[in-house]
PDB file of C-alpha atoms in Angstrom:
ATOM      1  CA  ASP A 731      -8.241 -12.637 -14.272  1.00 69.00           C
ATOM      2  CA  ALA A 732      -8.918 -12.327 -10.534  1.00 66.00           C
ATOM      3  CA  MET A 733      -8.695  -8.751  -9.578  1.00 93.00           C
ATOM      4  CA  VAL A 734      -9.656  -5.789  -7.481  1.00 96.00           C
ATOM      5  CA  ILE A 735     -11.928  -3.250  -9.201  1.00 96.00           C
ATOM      6  CA  GLN A 736     -12.633   0.260  -8.040  1.00 96.00           C
ATOM      7  CA  ASN A 737     -15.397   2.517  -9.349  1.00 89.00           C
ATOM      8  CA  PRO A 738     -15.422   5.228 -10.367  1.00 92.00           C
ATOM      9  CA  ARG A 739     -11.779   5.873 -11.196  1.00 94.00           C
ATOM     10  CA  TYR A 740     -12.340   9.598 -10.859  1.00 96.00           C
ATOM     11  CA  GLN A 741     -14.949  11.197  -8.594  1.00 96.00           C
ATOM     12  CA  VAL A 742     -15.733  14.845  -8.215  1.00 96.00           C
ATOM     13  CA  THR A 743     -17.936  16.053  -5.411  1.00 95.00           C
ATOM     14  CA  GLN A 744     -18.826  19.267  -3.737  1.00 96.00           C
ATOM     15  CA  PHE A 745     -17.756  20.404  -0.345  1.00 96.00           C
ATOM     16  CA  GLY A 746     -20.072  18.770   2.147  1.00 96.00           C
ATOM     17  CA  LYS A 747     -21.934  16.531  -0.342  1.00 96.00           C
ATOM     18  CA  PRO A 748     -21.783  12.835   0.680  1.00 96.00           C
ATOM     19  CA  VAL A 749     -19.953  10.531  -1.712  1.00 96.00           C
ATOM     20  CA  THR A 750     -19.462   6.783  -1.886  1.00 97.00           C
ATOM     21  CA  LEU A 751     -16.568   4.984  -3.420  1.00 97.00           C
ATOM     22  CA  SER A 752     -16.910   1.405  -4.486  1.00 97.00           C
ATOM     23  CA  CYS A 753     -14.524  -1.631  -4.437  1.00 97.00           C
ATOM     24  CA  SER A 754     -15.158  -5.185  -5.600  1.00 97.00           C
ATOM     25  CA  GLN A 755     -12.947  -8.177  -5.779  1.00 97.00           C
ATOM     26  CA  THR A 756     -12.974 -11.562  -7.582  1.00 95.00           C
ATOM     27  CA  LEU A 757     -10.164 -13.003  -5.428  1.00 94.00           C
ATOM     28  CA  ASN A 758     -12.544 -14.233  -2.723  1.00 93.00           C
ATOM     29  CA  HIS A 759     -10.233 -12.779  -0.073  1.00 94.00           C
ATOM     30  CA  ASN A 760     -11.313 -12.386   3.514  1.00 93.00           C
ATOM     31  CA  VAL A 761      -9.891  -8.964   4.187  1.00 93.00           C
ATOM     32  CA  MET A 762     -10.598  -5.723   2.411  1.00 95.00           C
ATOM     33  CA  TYR A 763      -8.794  -2.447   3.177  1.00 95.00           C
ATOM     34  CA  TRP A 764      -9.229   1.168   2.421  1.00 96.00           C
ATOM     35  CA  TYR A 765      -6.264   3.457   2.157  1.00 97.00           C
ATOM     36  CA  GLN A 766      -6.045   7.234   1.606  1.00 97.00           C
ATOM     37  CA  GLN A 767      -3.092   8.481  -0.292  1.00 95.00           C
ATOM     38  CA  LYS A 768      -2.559  12.239  -0.603  1.00 94.00           C
ATOM     39  CA  SER A 769      -0.176  13.738  -3.208  1.00 89.00           C
ATOM     40  CA  SER A 770       3.458  12.631  -2.545  1.00 88.00           C
ATOM     41  CA  GLN A 771       2.501  10.955   0.673  1.00 92.00           C
ATOM     42  CA  ALA A 772       2.411   7.397   1.870  1.00 94.00           C
ATOM     43  CA  PRO A 773      -0.804   5.323   1.620  1.00 95.00           C
ATOM     44  CA  LYS A 774      -2.559   5.631   4.973  1.00 94.00           C
ATOM     45  CA  LEU A 775      -4.756   2.814   6.225  1.00 93.00           C
ATOM     46  CA  LEU A 776      -8.218   4.063   7.129  1.00 95.00           C
ATOM     47  CA  PHE A 777      -9.902   0.802   8.100  1.00 91.00           C
ATOM     48  CA  HIS A 778     -10.227  -2.771   7.140  1.00 92.00           C
ATOM     49  CA  TYR A 779     -12.808  -5.607   7.230  1.00 93.00           C
ATOM     50  CA  TYR A 780     -11.801  -9.071   8.227  1.00 91.00           C
ATOM     51  CA  ASP A 781     -14.825 -10.970   6.957  1.00 91.00           C
ATOM     52  CA  LYS A 782     -17.653  -8.966   8.594  1.00 91.00           C
ATOM     53  CA  ASP A 783     -15.530  -7.604  11.388  1.00 90.00           C
ATOM     54  CA  PHE A 784     -14.807  -3.931  10.998  1.00 91.00           C
ATOM     55  CA  ASN A 785     -11.504  -2.545  12.244  1.00 88.00           C
ATOM     56  CA  ASN A 786     -11.116   1.212  12.354  1.00 89.00           C
ATOM     57  CA  GLU A 787      -7.699   2.891  12.657  1.00 88.00           C
ATOM     58  CA  ALA A 788      -7.530   5.024  15.705  1.00 84.00           C
ATOM     59  CA  ASP A 789      -6.868   8.286  13.770  1.00 89.00           C
ATOM     60  CA  THR A 790      -9.452   7.771  11.027  1.00 93.00           C
ATOM     61  CA  PRO A 791     -11.912  10.694  11.143  1.00 93.00           C
ATOM     62  CA  ASP A 792     -15.552   9.888  11.886  1.00 93.00           C
ATOM     63  CA  ASN A 793     -16.458  11.488   8.587  1.00 94.00           C
ATOM     64  CA  PHE A 794     -15.242   8.233   6.967  1.00 96.00           C
ATOM     65  CA  GLN A 795     -17.396   5.156   7.194  1.00 95.00           C
ATOM     66  CA  SER A 796     -17.387   1.805   5.445  1.00 96.00           C
ATOM     67  CA  ARG A 797     -19.783  -0.968   4.537  1.00 96.00           C
ATOM     68  CA  ARG A 798     -19.126  -4.527   3.449  1.00 97.00           C
ATOM     69  CA  PRO A 799     -22.479  -6.070   2.456  1.00 96.00           C
ATOM     70  CA  ASN A 800     -20.831  -9.315   1.121  1.00 95.00           C
ATOM     71  CA  THR A 801     -17.449 -10.849   0.520  1.00 95.00           C
ATOM     72  CA  SER A 802     -16.996  -9.238  -2.840  1.00 96.00           C
ATOM     73  CA  PHE A 803     -17.935  -5.666  -2.203  1.00 97.00           C
ATOM     74  CA  CYS A 804     -16.748  -2.882   0.080  1.00 97.00           C
ATOM     75  CA  PHE A 805     -17.838   0.730   0.134  1.00 97.00           C
ATOM     76  CA  LEU A 806     -16.171   3.888   1.483  1.00 97.00           C
ATOM     77  CA  ASP A 807     -18.630   6.593   2.471  1.00 97.00           C
ATOM     78  CA  ILE A 808     -17.491  10.125   3.118  1.00 97.00           C
ATOM     79  CA  ARG A 809     -20.318  11.849   4.876  1.00 96.00           C
ATOM     80  CA  SER A 810     -19.303  15.469   4.470  1.00 96.00           C
ATOM     81  CA  PRO A 811     -16.184  15.792   2.315  1.00 96.00           C
ATOM     82  CA  GLY A 812     -13.848  18.634   3.001  1.00 96.00           C
ATOM     83  CA  LEU A 813     -11.171  20.036   0.825  1.00 95.00           C
ATOM     84  CA  GLY A 814      -8.637  18.148   2.825  1.00 95.00           C
ATOM     85  CA  ASP A 815     -10.259  14.826   1.796  1.00 97.00           C
ATOM     86  CA  ALA A 816      -9.202  15.223  -1.827  1.00 97.00           C
ATOM     87  CA  ALA A 817      -6.901  12.254  -2.381  1.00 96.00           C
ATOM     88  CA  MET A 818      -6.415   8.894  -4.092  1.00 96.00           C
ATOM     89  CA  TYR A 819      -8.424   6.181  -2.286  1.00 97.00           C
ATOM     90  CA  LEU A 820      -6.950   2.634  -2.667  1.00 97.00           C
ATOM     91  CA  CYS A 821      -8.783  -0.477  -1.964  1.00 97.00           C
ATOM     92  CA  ALA A 822      -6.829  -3.621  -1.197  1.00 96.00           C
ATOM     93  CA  THR A 823      -7.555  -7.257  -0.338  1.00 95.00           C
ATOM     94  CA  SER A 824      -5.625  -9.990   1.331  1.00 92.00           C
ATOM     95  CA  ARG A 825      -6.367 -13.619   2.047  1.00 90.00           C
ATOM     96  CA  ASP A 826      -5.571 -13.848   5.764  1.00 84.00           C
ATOM     97  CA  PRO A 827      -4.190 -10.991   7.886  1.00 77.00           C
ATOM     98  CA  ARG A 828      -2.680 -13.549  10.267  1.00 78.00           C
ATOM     99  CA  ASP A 829      -0.480 -14.789   7.490  1.00 79.00           C
ATOM    100  CA  ARG A 830       2.894 -13.267   8.151  1.00 77.00           C
ATOM    101  CA  LEU A 831       3.431 -12.057   4.586  1.00 79.00           C
ATOM    102  CA  ASN A 832      -0.163 -10.844   4.296  1.00 80.00           C
ATOM    103  CA  GLU A 833       0.334  -9.881   0.693  1.00 88.00           C
ATOM    104  CA  GLN A 834      -2.159  -7.298  -0.284  1.00 92.00           C
ATOM    105  CA  PHE A 835      -3.667  -6.876  -3.736  1.00 94.00           C
ATOM    106  CA  PHE A 836      -4.560  -3.363  -4.673  1.00 96.00           C
ATOM    107  CA  GLY A 837      -7.130  -1.859  -7.014  1.00 96.00           C
ATOM    108  CA  PRO A 838      -6.180   1.038  -9.303  1.00 95.00           C
ATOM    109  CA  GLY A 839      -7.635   3.672  -6.953  1.00 96.00           C
ATOM    110  CA  THR A 840     -10.298   6.335  -7.160  1.00 97.00           C
ATOM    111  CA  ARG A 841      -9.090   9.946  -7.314  1.00 96.00           C
ATOM    112  CA  LEU A 842     -11.467  12.114  -5.369  1.00 97.00           C
ATOM    113  CA  THR A 843     -11.707  15.878  -6.065  1.00 97.00           C
ATOM    114  CA  VAL A 844     -13.642  18.085  -3.725  1.00 96.00           C
ATOM    115  CA  LEU A 845     -14.804  21.486  -5.148  1.00 95.00           C
TER     116      LEU A 845
ATOM    117  CA  ASP B1134       5.366  10.960  12.640  1.00 72.00           C
ATOM    118  CA  GLN B1135       6.584   8.820   9.759  1.00 84.00           C
ATOM    119  CA  GLN B1136       7.714   5.367  10.837  1.00 93.00           C
ATOM    120  CA  VAL B1137       8.812   4.358   7.370  1.00 96.00           C
ATOM    121  CA  LYS B1138      10.896   6.874   5.459  1.00 97.00           C
ATOM    122  CA  GLN B1139      11.941   6.946   1.865  1.00 97.00           C
ATOM    123  CA  ASN B1140      14.090  10.023   1.664  1.00 93.00           C
ATOM    124  CA  SER B1141      14.615  10.074  -2.081  1.00 95.00           C
ATOM    125  CA  PRO B1142      11.487  11.075  -3.946  1.00 95.00           C
ATOM    126  CA  SER B1143      13.096  10.159  -7.227  1.00 97.00           C
ATOM    127  CA  LEU B1144      16.020   8.345  -8.807  1.00 97.00           C
ATOM    128  CA  SER B1145      17.252   8.151 -12.384  1.00 98.00           C
ATOM    129  CA  VAL B1146      19.435   5.316 -13.562  1.00 98.00           C
ATOM    130  CA  GLN B1147      20.879   4.227 -16.927  1.00 98.00           C
ATOM    131  CA  GLU B1148      19.559   1.040 -18.390  1.00 98.00           C
ATOM    132  CA  GLY B1149      21.817  -1.917 -17.481  1.00 97.00           C
ATOM    133  CA  ARG B1150      23.085  -0.231 -14.330  1.00 98.00           C
ATOM    134  CA  ILE B1151      22.188  -0.945 -10.732  1.00 98.00           C
ATOM    135  CA  SER B1152      19.297   0.844  -9.138  1.00 98.00           C
ATOM    136  CA  ILE B1153      19.425   1.162  -5.291  1.00 98.00           C
ATOM    137  CA  LEU B1154      16.367   2.309  -3.516  1.00 98.00           C
ATOM    138  CA  ASN B1155      16.599   3.022   0.219  1.00 98.00           C
ATOM    139  CA  CYS B1156      14.271   2.886   3.101  1.00 98.00           C
ATOM    140  CA  ASP B1157      14.682   3.675   6.824  1.00 98.00           C
ATOM    141  CA  TYR B1158      12.304   2.831   9.705  1.00 97.00           C
ATOM    142  CA  THR B1159      11.998   3.966  13.249  1.00 96.00           C
ATOM    143  CA  ASN B1160       9.719   1.447  14.853  1.00 92.00           C
ATOM    144  CA  SER B1161      11.872  -1.330  16.346  1.00 92.00           C
ATOM    145  CA  MET B1162       8.790  -3.559  16.440  1.00 90.00           C
ATOM    146  CA  PHE B1163       8.717  -3.924  12.704  1.00 92.00           C
ATOM    147  CA  ASP B1164       9.891  -7.405  11.772  1.00 89.00           C
ATOM    148  CA  TYR B1165       8.674  -7.856   8.224  1.00 92.00           C
ATOM    149  CA  PHE B1166       9.391  -5.625   5.248  1.00 95.00           C
ATOM    150  CA  LEU B1167       7.965  -5.496   1.807  1.00 95.00           C
ATOM    151  CA  TRP B1168       8.497  -3.629  -1.400  1.00 97.00           C
ATOM    152  CA  TYR B1169       5.614  -2.736  -3.714  1.00 97.00           C
ATOM    153  CA  LYS B1170       5.847  -1.395  -7.226  1.00 97.00           C
ATOM    154  CA  LYS B1171       3.295   0.945  -8.740  1.00 95.00           C
ATOM    155  CA  TYR B1172       2.856   1.912 -12.388  1.00 95.00           C
ATOM    156  CA  PRO B1173       0.793   4.973 -13.343  1.00 91.00           C
ATOM    157  CA  ALA B1174      -2.996   4.407 -13.295  1.00 86.00           C
ATOM    158  CA  GLU B1175      -2.485   1.003 -11.516  1.00 91.00           C
ATOM    159  CA  GLY B1176      -2.512  -0.067  -7.906  1.00 92.00           C
ATOM    160  CA  PRO B1177       0.683  -1.078  -6.116  1.00 95.00           C
ATOM    161  CA  THR B1178       1.776  -4.692  -6.648  1.00 95.00           C
ATOM    162  CA  PHE B1179       3.855  -6.777  -4.325  1.00 95.00           C
ATOM    163  CA  LEU B1180       7.493  -7.232  -5.425  1.00 97.00           C
ATOM    164  CA  ILE B1181       9.602  -8.768  -2.712  1.00 96.00           C
ATOM    165  CA  SER B1182       9.745  -9.105   1.040  1.00 95.00           C
ATOM    166  CA  ILE B1183      12.262  -9.892   3.786  1.00 95.00           C
ATOM    167  CA  SER B1184      11.817 -11.114   7.335  1.00 93.00           C
ATOM    168  CA  SER B1185      13.903  -9.597  10.116  1.00 92.00           C
ATOM    169  CA  ILE B1186      15.536 -12.960  10.741  1.00 92.00           C
ATOM    170  CA  LYS B1187      17.308 -12.551   7.388  1.00 95.00           C
ATOM    171  CA  ASP B1188      19.618  -9.919   6.048  1.00 95.00           C
ATOM    172  CA  LYS B1189      19.162 -10.633   2.389  1.00 97.00           C
ATOM    173  CA  ASN B1190      16.454 -11.977   0.043  1.00 97.00           C
ATOM    174  CA  GLU B1191      16.891 -12.372  -3.662  1.00 97.00           C
ATOM    175  CA  ASP B1192      14.457 -12.894  -6.469  1.00 96.00           C
ATOM    176  CA  GLY B1193      15.841 -12.679  -9.973  1.00 97.00           C
ATOM    177  CA  ARG B1194      17.015  -9.131 -10.648  1.00 98.00           C
ATOM    178  CA  PHE B1195      15.678  -7.908  -7.329  1.00 98.00           C
ATOM    179  CA  THR B1196      17.506  -8.174  -3.998  1.00 98.00           C
ATOM    180  CA  VAL B1197      16.417  -6.684  -0.709  1.00 98.00           C
ATOM    181  CA  PHE B1198      19.024  -6.094   2.055  1.00 98.00           C
ATOM    182  CA  LEU B1199      18.165  -5.504   5.687  1.00 98.00           C
ATOM    183  CA  ASN B1200      20.412  -3.868   8.257  1.00 97.00           C
ATOM    184  CA  LYS B1201      18.545  -4.151  11.550  1.00 95.00           C
ATOM    185  CA  SER B1202      21.053  -2.279  13.683  1.00 96.00           C
ATOM    186  CA  ALA B1203      20.772   0.650  11.380  1.00 97.00           C
ATOM    187  CA  LYS B1204      17.001   0.207  10.803  1.00 97.00           C
ATOM    188  CA  HIS B1205      17.659   0.436   7.103  1.00 97.00           C
ATOM    189  CA  LEU B1206      16.728  -1.635   4.068  1.00 97.00           C
ATOM    190  CA  SER B1207      17.482  -1.315   0.438  1.00 98.00           C
ATOM    191  CA  LEU B1208      16.145  -2.713  -2.816  1.00 98.00           C
ATOM    192  CA  HIS B1209      18.753  -3.448  -5.504  1.00 98.00           C
ATOM    193  CA  ILE B1210      17.726  -3.908  -9.161  1.00 98.00           C
ATOM    194  CA  VAL B1211      20.370  -5.380 -11.376  1.00 97.00           C
ATOM    195  CA  PRO B1212      20.400  -4.859 -14.283  1.00 98.00           C
ATOM    196  CA  SER B1213      17.879  -2.037 -14.444  1.00 98.00           C
ATOM    197  CA  GLN B1214      15.466  -2.091 -17.461  1.00 98.00           C
ATOM    198  CA  PRO B1215      13.161   0.635 -18.734  1.00 97.00           C
ATOM    199  CA  GLY B1216      10.179  -1.501 -17.682  1.00 97.00           C
ATOM    200  CA  ASP B1217      11.309  -1.048 -14.033  1.00 98.00           C
ATOM    201  CA  SER B1218      10.362   2.626 -14.236  1.00 98.00           C
ATOM    202  CA  ALA B1219       7.685   3.001 -11.519  1.00 97.00           C
ATOM    203  CA  VAL B1220       7.115   4.209  -8.020  1.00 97.00           C
ATOM    204  CA  TYR B1221       8.551   1.887  -5.384  1.00 98.00           C
ATOM    205  CA  PHE B1222       7.010   1.767  -1.949  1.00 97.00           C
ATOM    206  CA  CYS B1223       8.678   0.397   1.099  1.00 97.00           C
ATOM    207  CA  ALA B1224       6.262  -1.062   3.677  1.00 96.00           C
ATOM    208  CA  ALA B1225       6.725  -2.643   7.116  1.00 94.00           C
ATOM    209  CA  SER B1226       4.664  -4.658   9.548  1.00 90.00           C
ATOM    210  CA  ALA B1227       4.940  -5.662  13.165  1.00 85.00           C
ATOM    211  CA  ALA B1228       4.000  -8.891  14.880  1.00 72.00           C
ATOM    212  CA  ASN B1229       0.775  -8.708  16.820  1.00 59.00           C
ATOM    213  CA  SER B1230      -0.139  -5.273  15.412  1.00 55.00           C
ATOM    214  CA  GLY B1231      -3.812  -4.607  15.702  1.00 55.00           C
ATOM    215  CA  ALA B1232      -6.173  -7.461  16.650  1.00 57.00           C
ATOM    216  CA  GLY B1233      -3.690 -10.229  15.716  1.00 56.00           C
ATOM    217  CA  SER B1234      -3.207  -9.172  12.164  1.00 66.00           C
ATOM    218  CA  TYR B1235      -0.328  -7.625  10.275  1.00 75.00           C
ATOM    219  CA  GLN B1236      -1.060  -4.264   8.877  1.00 84.00           C
ATOM    220  CA  LEU B1237       1.320  -2.391   6.645  1.00 89.00           C
ATOM    221  CA  THR B1238       2.906   0.976   7.256  1.00 93.00           C
ATOM    222  CA  PHE B1239       4.063   2.488   3.926  1.00 96.00           C
ATOM    223  CA  GLY B1240       6.711   4.997   3.016  1.00 97.00           C
ATOM    224  CA  LYS B1241       6.076   7.848   0.575  1.00 96.00           C
ATOM    225  CA  GLY B1242       7.637   6.080  -2.376  1.00 97.00           C
ATOM    226  CA  THR B1243      10.534   6.637  -4.671  1.00 97.00           C
ATOM    227  CA  LYS B1244       9.979   7.192  -8.382  1.00 97.00           C
ATOM    228  CA  LEU B1245      12.503   5.251 -10.394  1.00 98.00           C
ATOM    229  CA  SER B1246      13.291   6.231 -13.908  1.00 98.00           C
ATOM    230  CA  VAL B1247      15.365   3.906 -16.008  1.00 98.00           C
ATOM    231  CA  ILE B1248      16.805   5.734 -19.046  1.00 97.00           C
ATOM    232  CA  PRO B1249      17.312   3.645 -22.168  1.00 94.00           C
TER     233      PRO B1249
END
């Protein structure tokens, strides 16, 4: 089955210790997104890649970076995690962001704990 | 400032009855609305959508109603089934938002419990 895979599902890191979250997709979609969802909050878009073009949301902290080495993989790097970065991180893909529906396909998420 | 609001964190409904999930928005530029459904330990999955040129869209047991003047939409599930128990997210997008693409703004979600 074509899908969006996130590894690991649970990640524990220490305050200030860099951490990388991984996302891969078998859908061959052009766009990959990273969302942050804190408890009982709405998923919040951090950034997305349209092919190799990186698009950062205006209010995404500099502490968050992303890499997309190829179509299938996308990484979220948190350079110096703070306690406020503890959240569920959702990866999603879509075929074409110019498509009006722009249906997004989500992975199961990685829950990040910062100690 | 939340542009998409789901004011009911949770809703309980008896099996077979109607479930009505509500969503309000503040951005008048939003012209496409979507509902996503999320089971525990899974990512959200697309359920149904509606364009602002319509006021109703139906897909099986699921119907979405849009009231543009009130900036309000609702998702009706009839009849509700225990398998419908999940968190439902309302999302909206605006034409020409961000580099010619359509990004989604989500609400906080409503947890629906359908009681057998």
